[in-house]
Short mmCIF file of C-alpha atoms and ligand atoms in Angstrom, two decimals:
data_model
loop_
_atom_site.label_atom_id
_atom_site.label_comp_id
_atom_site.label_asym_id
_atom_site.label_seq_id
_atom_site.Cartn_x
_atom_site.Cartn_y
_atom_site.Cartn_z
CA UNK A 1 154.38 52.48 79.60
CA UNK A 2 151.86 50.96 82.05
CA UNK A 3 150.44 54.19 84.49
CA UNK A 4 150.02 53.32 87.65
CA UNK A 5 147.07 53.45 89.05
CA UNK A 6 147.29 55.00 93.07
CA UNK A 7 147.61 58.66 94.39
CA UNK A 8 145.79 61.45 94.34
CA UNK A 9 147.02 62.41 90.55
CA UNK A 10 144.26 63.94 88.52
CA UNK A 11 142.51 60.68 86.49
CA UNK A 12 143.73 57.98 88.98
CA UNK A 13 141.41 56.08 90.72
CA UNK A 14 141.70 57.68 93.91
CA UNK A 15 141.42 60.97 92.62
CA UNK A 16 138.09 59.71 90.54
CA UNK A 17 136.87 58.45 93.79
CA UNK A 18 137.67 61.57 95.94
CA UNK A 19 135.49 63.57 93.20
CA UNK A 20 132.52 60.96 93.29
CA UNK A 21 132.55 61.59 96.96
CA UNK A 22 132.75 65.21 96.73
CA UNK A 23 129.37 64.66 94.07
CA UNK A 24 127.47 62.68 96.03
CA UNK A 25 127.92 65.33 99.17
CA UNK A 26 127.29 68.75 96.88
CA UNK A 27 124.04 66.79 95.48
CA UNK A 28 122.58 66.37 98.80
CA UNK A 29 124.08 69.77 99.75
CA UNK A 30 121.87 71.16 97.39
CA UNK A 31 118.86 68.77 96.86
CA UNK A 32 118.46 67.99 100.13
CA UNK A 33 117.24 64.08 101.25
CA UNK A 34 117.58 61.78 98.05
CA UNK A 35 117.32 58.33 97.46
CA UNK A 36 120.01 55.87 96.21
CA UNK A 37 118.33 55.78 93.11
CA UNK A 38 117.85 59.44 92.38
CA UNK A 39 121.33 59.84 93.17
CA UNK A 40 122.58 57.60 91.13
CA UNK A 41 120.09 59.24 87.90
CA UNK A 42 121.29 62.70 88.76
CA UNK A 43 125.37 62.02 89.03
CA UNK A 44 125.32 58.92 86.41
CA UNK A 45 127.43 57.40 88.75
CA UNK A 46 126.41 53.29 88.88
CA UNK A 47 124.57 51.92 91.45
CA UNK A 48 126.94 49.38 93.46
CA UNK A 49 129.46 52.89 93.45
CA UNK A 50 126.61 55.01 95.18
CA UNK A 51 125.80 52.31 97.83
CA UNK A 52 130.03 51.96 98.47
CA UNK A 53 130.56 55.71 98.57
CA UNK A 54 127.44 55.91 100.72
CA UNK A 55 128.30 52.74 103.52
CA UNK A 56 131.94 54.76 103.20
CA UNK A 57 130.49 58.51 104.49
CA UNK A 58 128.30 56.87 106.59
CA UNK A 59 130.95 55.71 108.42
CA UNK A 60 132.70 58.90 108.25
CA UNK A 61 129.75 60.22 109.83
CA UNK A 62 129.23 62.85 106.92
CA UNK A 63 125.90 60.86 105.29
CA UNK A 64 123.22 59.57 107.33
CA UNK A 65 121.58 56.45 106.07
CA UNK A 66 118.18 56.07 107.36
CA UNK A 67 115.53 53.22 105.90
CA UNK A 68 113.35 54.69 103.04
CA UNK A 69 109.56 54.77 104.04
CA UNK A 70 106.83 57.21 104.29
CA UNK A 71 108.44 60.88 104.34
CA UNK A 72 112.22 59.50 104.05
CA UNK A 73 114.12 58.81 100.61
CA UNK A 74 117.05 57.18 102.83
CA UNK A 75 120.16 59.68 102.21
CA UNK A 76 120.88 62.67 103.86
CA UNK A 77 123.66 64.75 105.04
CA UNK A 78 124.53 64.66 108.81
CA UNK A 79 123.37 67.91 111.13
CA UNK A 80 126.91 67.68 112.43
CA UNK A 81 128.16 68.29 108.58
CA UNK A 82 127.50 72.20 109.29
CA UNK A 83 124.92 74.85 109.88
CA UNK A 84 124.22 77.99 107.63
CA UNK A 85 122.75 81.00 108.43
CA UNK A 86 119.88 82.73 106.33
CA UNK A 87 118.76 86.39 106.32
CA UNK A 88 115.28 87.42 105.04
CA UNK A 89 114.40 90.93 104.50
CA UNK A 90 110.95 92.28 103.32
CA UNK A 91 109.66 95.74 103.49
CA UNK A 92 108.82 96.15 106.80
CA UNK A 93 110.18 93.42 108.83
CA UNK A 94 113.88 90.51 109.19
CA UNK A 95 113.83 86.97 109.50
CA UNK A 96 117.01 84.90 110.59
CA UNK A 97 117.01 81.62 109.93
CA UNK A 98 119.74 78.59 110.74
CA UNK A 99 119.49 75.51 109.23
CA UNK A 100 121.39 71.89 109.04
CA UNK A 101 122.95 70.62 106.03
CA UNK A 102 120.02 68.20 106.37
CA UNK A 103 118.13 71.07 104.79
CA UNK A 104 115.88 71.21 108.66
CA UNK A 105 115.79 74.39 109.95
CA UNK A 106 116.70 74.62 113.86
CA UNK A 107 116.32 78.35 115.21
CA UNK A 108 114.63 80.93 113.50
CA UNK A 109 114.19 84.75 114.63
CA UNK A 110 111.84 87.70 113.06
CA UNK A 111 111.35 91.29 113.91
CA UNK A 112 109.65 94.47 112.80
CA UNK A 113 111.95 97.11 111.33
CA UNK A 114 110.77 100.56 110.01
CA UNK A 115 110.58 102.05 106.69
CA UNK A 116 113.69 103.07 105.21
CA UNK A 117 116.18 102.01 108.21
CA UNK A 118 119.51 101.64 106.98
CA UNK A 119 121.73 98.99 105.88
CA UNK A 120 123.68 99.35 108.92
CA UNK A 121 121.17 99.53 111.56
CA UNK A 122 119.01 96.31 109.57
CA UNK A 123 122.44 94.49 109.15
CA UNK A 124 122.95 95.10 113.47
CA UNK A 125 118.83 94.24 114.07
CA UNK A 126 119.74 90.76 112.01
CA UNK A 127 122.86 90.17 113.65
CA UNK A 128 121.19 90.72 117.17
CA UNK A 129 118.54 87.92 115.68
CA UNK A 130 121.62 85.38 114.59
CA UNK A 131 123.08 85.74 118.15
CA UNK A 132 119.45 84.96 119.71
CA UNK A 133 118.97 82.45 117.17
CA UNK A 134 122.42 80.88 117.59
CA UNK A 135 121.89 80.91 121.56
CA UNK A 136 118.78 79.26 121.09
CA UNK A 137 120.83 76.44 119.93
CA UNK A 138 123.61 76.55 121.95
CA UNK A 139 126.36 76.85 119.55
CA UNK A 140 128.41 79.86 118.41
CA UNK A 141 129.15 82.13 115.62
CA UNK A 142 131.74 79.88 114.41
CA UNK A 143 129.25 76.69 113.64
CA UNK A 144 127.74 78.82 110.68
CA UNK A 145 129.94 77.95 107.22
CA UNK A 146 127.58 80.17 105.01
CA UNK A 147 125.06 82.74 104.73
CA UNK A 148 122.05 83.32 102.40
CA UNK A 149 120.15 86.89 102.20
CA UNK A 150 117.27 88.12 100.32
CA UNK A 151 116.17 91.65 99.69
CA UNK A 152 113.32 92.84 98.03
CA UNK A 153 115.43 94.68 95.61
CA UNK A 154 117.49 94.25 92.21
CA UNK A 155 120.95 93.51 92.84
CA UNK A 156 123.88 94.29 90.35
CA UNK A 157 125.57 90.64 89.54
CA UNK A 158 128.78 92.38 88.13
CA UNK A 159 128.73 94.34 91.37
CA UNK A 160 127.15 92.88 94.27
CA UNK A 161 125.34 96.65 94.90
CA UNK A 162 122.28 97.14 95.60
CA UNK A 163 120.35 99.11 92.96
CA UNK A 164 118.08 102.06 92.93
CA UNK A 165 115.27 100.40 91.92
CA UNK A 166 115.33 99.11 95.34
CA UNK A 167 112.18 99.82 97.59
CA UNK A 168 114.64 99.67 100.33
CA UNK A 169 116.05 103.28 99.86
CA UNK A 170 118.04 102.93 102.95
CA UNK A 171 119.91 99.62 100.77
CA UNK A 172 120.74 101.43 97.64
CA UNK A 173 124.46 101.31 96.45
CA UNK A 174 125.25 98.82 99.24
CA UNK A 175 127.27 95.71 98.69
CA UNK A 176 125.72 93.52 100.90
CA UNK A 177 127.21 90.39 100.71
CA UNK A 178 130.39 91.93 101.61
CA UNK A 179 129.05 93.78 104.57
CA UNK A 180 127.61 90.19 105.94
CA UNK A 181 130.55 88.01 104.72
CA UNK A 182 133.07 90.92 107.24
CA UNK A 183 130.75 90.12 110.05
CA UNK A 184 130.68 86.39 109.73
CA UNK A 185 133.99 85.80 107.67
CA UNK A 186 132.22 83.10 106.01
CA UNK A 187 130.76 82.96 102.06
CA UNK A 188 127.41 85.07 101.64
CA UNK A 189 124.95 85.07 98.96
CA UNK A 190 123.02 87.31 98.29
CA UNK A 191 119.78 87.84 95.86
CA UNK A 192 116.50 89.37 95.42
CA UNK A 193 113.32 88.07 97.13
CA UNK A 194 111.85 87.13 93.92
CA UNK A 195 114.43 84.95 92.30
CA UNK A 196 115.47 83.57 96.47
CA UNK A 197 111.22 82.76 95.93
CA UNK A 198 111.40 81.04 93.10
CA UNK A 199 114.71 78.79 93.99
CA UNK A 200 112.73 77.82 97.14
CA UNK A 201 109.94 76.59 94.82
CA UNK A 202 111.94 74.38 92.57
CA UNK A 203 113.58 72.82 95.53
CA UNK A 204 110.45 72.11 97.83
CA UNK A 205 107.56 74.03 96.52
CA UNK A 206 104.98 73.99 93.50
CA UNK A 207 107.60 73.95 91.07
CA UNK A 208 109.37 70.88 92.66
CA UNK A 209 110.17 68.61 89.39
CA UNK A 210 110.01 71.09 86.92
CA UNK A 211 112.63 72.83 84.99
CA UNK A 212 111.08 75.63 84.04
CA UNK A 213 109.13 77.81 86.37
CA UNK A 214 108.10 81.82 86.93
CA UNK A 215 107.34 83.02 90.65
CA UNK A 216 105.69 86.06 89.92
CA UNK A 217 105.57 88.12 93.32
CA UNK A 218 102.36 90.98 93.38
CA UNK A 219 102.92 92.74 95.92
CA UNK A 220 104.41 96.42 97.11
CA UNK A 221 106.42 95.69 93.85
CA UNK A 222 106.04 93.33 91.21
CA UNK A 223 108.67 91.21 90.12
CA UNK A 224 109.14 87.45 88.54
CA UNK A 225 111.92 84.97 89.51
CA UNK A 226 112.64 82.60 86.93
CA UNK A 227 113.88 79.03 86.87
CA UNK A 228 115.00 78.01 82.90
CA UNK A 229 116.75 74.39 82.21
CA UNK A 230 116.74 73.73 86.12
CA UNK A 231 119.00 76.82 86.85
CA UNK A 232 118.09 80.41 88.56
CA UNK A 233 118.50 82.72 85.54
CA UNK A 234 119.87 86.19 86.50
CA UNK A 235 119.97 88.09 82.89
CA UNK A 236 123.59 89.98 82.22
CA UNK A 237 123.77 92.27 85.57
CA UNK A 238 120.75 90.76 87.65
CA UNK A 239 117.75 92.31 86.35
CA UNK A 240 116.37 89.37 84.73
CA UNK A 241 112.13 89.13 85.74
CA UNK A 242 111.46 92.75 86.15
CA UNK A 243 107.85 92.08 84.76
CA UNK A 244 106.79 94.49 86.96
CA UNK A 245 107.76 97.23 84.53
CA UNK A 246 106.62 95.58 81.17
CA UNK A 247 104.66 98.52 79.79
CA UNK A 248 100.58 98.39 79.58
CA UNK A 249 99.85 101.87 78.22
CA UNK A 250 101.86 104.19 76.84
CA UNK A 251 99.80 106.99 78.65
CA UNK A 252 99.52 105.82 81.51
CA UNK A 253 100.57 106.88 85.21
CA UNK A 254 104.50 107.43 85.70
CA UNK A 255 106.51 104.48 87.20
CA UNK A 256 108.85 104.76 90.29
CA UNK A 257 111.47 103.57 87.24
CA UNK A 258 110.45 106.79 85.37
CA UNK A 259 108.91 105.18 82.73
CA UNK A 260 104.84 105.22 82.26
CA UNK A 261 101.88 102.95 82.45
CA UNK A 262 104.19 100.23 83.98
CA UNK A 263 102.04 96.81 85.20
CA UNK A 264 103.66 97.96 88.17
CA UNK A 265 101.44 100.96 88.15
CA UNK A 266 98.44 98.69 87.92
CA UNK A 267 98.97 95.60 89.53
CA UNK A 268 101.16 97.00 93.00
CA UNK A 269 99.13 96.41 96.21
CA UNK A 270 99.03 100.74 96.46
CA UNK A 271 97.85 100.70 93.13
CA UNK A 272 95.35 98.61 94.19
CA UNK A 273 94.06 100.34 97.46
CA UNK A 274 94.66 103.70 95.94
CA UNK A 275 91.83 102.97 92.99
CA UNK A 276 89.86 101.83 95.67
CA UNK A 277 89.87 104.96 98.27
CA UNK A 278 86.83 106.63 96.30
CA UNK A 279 84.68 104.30 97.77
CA UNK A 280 86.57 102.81 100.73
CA UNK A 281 89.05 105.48 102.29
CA UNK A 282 92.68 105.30 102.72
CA UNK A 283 93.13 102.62 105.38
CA UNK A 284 92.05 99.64 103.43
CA UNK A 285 94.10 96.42 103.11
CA UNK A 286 94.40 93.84 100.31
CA UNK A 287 93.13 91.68 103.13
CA UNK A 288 89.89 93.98 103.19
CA UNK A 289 89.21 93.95 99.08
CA UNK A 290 88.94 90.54 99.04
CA UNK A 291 86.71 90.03 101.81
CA UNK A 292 84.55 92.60 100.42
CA UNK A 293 84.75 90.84 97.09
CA UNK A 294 84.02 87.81 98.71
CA UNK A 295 81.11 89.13 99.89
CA UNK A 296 80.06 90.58 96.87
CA UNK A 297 81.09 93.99 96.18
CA UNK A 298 81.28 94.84 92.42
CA UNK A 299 84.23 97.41 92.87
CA UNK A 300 86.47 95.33 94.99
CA UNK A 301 85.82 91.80 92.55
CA UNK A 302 86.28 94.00 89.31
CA UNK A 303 89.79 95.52 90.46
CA UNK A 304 91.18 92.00 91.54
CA UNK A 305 89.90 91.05 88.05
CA UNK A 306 91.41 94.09 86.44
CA UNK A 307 94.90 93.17 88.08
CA UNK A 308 94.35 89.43 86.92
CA UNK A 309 93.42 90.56 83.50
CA UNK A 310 96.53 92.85 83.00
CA UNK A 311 98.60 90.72 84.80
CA UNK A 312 97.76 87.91 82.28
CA UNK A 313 98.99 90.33 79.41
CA UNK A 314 102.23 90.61 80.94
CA UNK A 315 102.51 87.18 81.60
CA UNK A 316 101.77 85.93 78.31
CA UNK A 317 104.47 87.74 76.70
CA UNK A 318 106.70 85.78 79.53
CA UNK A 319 105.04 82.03 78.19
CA UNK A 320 106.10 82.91 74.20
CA UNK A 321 109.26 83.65 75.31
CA UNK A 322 110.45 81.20 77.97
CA UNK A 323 107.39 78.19 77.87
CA UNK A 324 107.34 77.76 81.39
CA UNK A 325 105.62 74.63 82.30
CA UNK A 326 104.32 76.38 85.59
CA UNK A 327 103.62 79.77 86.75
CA UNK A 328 103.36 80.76 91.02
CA UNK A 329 101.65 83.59 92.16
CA UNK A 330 102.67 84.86 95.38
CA UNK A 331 102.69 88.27 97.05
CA UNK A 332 100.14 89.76 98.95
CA UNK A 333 97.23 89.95 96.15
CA UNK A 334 97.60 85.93 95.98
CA UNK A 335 95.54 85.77 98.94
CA UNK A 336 92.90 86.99 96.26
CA UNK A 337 92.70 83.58 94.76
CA UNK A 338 90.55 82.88 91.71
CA UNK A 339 89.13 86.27 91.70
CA UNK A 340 92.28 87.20 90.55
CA UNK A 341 93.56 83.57 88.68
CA UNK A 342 90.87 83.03 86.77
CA UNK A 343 91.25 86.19 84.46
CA UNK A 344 94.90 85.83 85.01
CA UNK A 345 94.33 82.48 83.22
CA UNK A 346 91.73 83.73 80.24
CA UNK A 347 94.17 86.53 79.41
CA UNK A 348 97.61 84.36 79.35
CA UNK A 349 95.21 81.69 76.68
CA UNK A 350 94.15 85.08 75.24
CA UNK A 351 97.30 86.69 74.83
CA UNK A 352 99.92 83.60 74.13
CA UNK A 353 100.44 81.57 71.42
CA UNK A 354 99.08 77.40 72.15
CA UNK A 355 102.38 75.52 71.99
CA UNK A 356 103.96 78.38 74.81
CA UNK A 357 100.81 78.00 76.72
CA UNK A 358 99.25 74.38 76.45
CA UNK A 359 100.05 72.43 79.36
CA UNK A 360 100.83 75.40 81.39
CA UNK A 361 99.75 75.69 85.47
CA UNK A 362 98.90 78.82 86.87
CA UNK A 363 99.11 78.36 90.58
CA UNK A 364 99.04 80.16 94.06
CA UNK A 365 103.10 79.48 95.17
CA UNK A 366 103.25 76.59 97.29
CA UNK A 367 105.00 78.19 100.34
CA UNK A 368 103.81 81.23 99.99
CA UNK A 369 105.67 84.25 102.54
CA UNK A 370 107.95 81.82 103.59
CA UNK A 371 109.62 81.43 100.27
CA UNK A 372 112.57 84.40 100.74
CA UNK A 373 113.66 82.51 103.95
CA UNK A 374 113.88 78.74 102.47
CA UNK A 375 115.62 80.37 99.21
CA UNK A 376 118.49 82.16 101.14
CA UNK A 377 118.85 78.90 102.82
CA UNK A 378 119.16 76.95 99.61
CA UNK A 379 121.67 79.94 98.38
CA UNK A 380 123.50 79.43 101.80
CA UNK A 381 123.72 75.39 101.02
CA UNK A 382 125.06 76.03 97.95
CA UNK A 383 127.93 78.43 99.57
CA UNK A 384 128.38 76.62 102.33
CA UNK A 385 132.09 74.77 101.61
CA UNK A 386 131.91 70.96 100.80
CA UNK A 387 131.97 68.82 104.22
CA UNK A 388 134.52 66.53 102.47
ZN1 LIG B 401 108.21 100.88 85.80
#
């Protein structure tokens, strides 16, 4: 029997060319601006089929085709495809983003909000920001197909809940994804800052082109995202890159995780400005310690180097296991530098073995704070429902 070819059945042709469509569209959903050529490598699909898929969308008006050149790879997905929404929260403040399926953000909001407000009232301060934000634009509520959040706080993948690790106590045992997703009625994702960091680094930062990278975030916590085979890994329930609580002395001070001598307990920005009061007082900033070490003060330069140093300890026990081919330091100590790298460095070539190590980069992150807010976009493209 001769099958006809025609249809939409599963295997014939049309339904083989309704999925390369749908491939093409998710790729630059996710990836952002491409060229023909990188397409074609990263969906195997042959040239000549690309560039008729591509003239076909066009058309459609779901792909623009612009001419490749400085700054432009040629194929992107039209603004007009959809807009997502992203939520960044830190510690003390929330940033609303909304961005094109482009990957070009259009509005963004931020505001202060205090310690240990709750989900609700941080959820209504965000929302107020999306309204402004969407008003800005001139388009409504119902333009936005996804949303993106990040939290500075471990969230339960079997769950969705917030967990009490969290240095958001007004967050913990929330399901926050749900309490967006009945605002907006469209998909939410939601993840920690660390790992939303670390996604936003792979797509457009320092770790652009490599498949295995570690943000490690040093700041009011400490905490690594991680990037294995080209994939966020989240561990079993979402703890995965808790580094932060790798223990450094048996002895030492008690953890806000109840455990003792935590790196957290070192390498934390309080840690850091509490060690330093004796000399200093209370009301000294990170900001402050490395000016002074800058200018030369022994305390201030041997702390940063302490943090580097025990940092590096932690993080060489990360290179045996995983072999990243770069590591990104971000947080509010990676304004320190290479008072703080350069023992970072000596201890991780101290401390791990030379095939997990050689090759390896140690560098600042490449977009720094705003790394949260480009991640929950990139989570939002990735929920936001295929244009075709
Ligand atoms: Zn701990």
């Amino acid at each position: 029997m001769v099958e006809r070819t025609g249809g939409n059945r599963p295997g014939s042709q049309s339904a083989l060319h309704t999925a390369n469509r749908r491939r093409i569209v998710e790729l630059l959903q996710s990836a952002g601006e491409m060229t023909q050529a990188q397409v074609s490598r990263a969906t195997g699909l042959a040239p000549a089929t690309v560039s008729n898929i591509t003239r076909e969308l066009t058309s459609e008006g779901v792909l623009i085709a612009v001419d490749p050149g400085v700054g432009r790879k040629g194929l992107r997905l039209a603004p007009a495809a959809g807009l997502v929404a992203a939520i960044d929260y830190g510690h003390r403040h929330v940033t609303v983003a909304i961005a094109d399926m482009a990957h070009e953000i259009l509005a963004e909001r931020r505001s202060d909000l205090e310690t240990g407000t709750s989900a609700s009232e941080s959820l209504e301060c965000a929302s107020l920001l999306l309204e402004q934000a969407l008003a800005d634009l001139d388009v409504d509520r119902f333009s936005i197909t996804a949303a993106g959040m990040g939290l500075p706080a471990p969230i339960d993948s079997r769950t969705g809940e917030v967990g009490a690790l969290s240095i958001l106590p007004g967050w913990v045992g929330v399901d926050p994804a749900k309490m967006v997703s009945d605002r907006l009625n469209v998909p939410v994702g939601v993840d920690n800052d660390a790992n939303l960091g670390v996604l936003a680094e792979h797509l457009w930062g320092a770790g652009s082109g490599f498949d295995n990278i570690a943000l490690l975030k040093l700041s009011d916590g400490v905490g690594a995202g991680l990037v294995l085979n080209g994939a966020l890994f989240h561990g079993r329930d979402g703890t995965a890159g808790e580094i932060g609580h790798t223990m450094m002395d048996e002895a030492g001070a008690v953890c806000r995780c109840g455990n003792r001598g935590c790196l957290e307990t070192m390498a934390a920005t309080r840690s850091v400005t509490e060690l330093l009061e004796p000399r200093f007082g209370p009301a000294l900033t990170i900001q402050d310690i490395v000016g002074k070490a800058i200018d030369g003060d022994t305390a201030c330069a041997r702390i940063l180097s302490d943090v580097g140093r025990h940092t590096g300890v932690a993080l060489a026990n990360l290179c045996n296991l995983f072999n990243p081919d770069r590591i990104l330091i971000g947080g509010e100590l990676a304004q320190a530098g290479e008072l703080l790298l350069a023992p970072m460095r000596e201890a991780v070539g101290r401390g791990g073995i030379p095939s997990a190590t050689d090759g390896l980069e140690i560098l600042p992150s490449g977009l720094g704070a705003r790394g949260p807010i480009l991640g929950a976009i990139a989570l939002a493209l990735r929920r936001a429902p295929s244009p075709v």
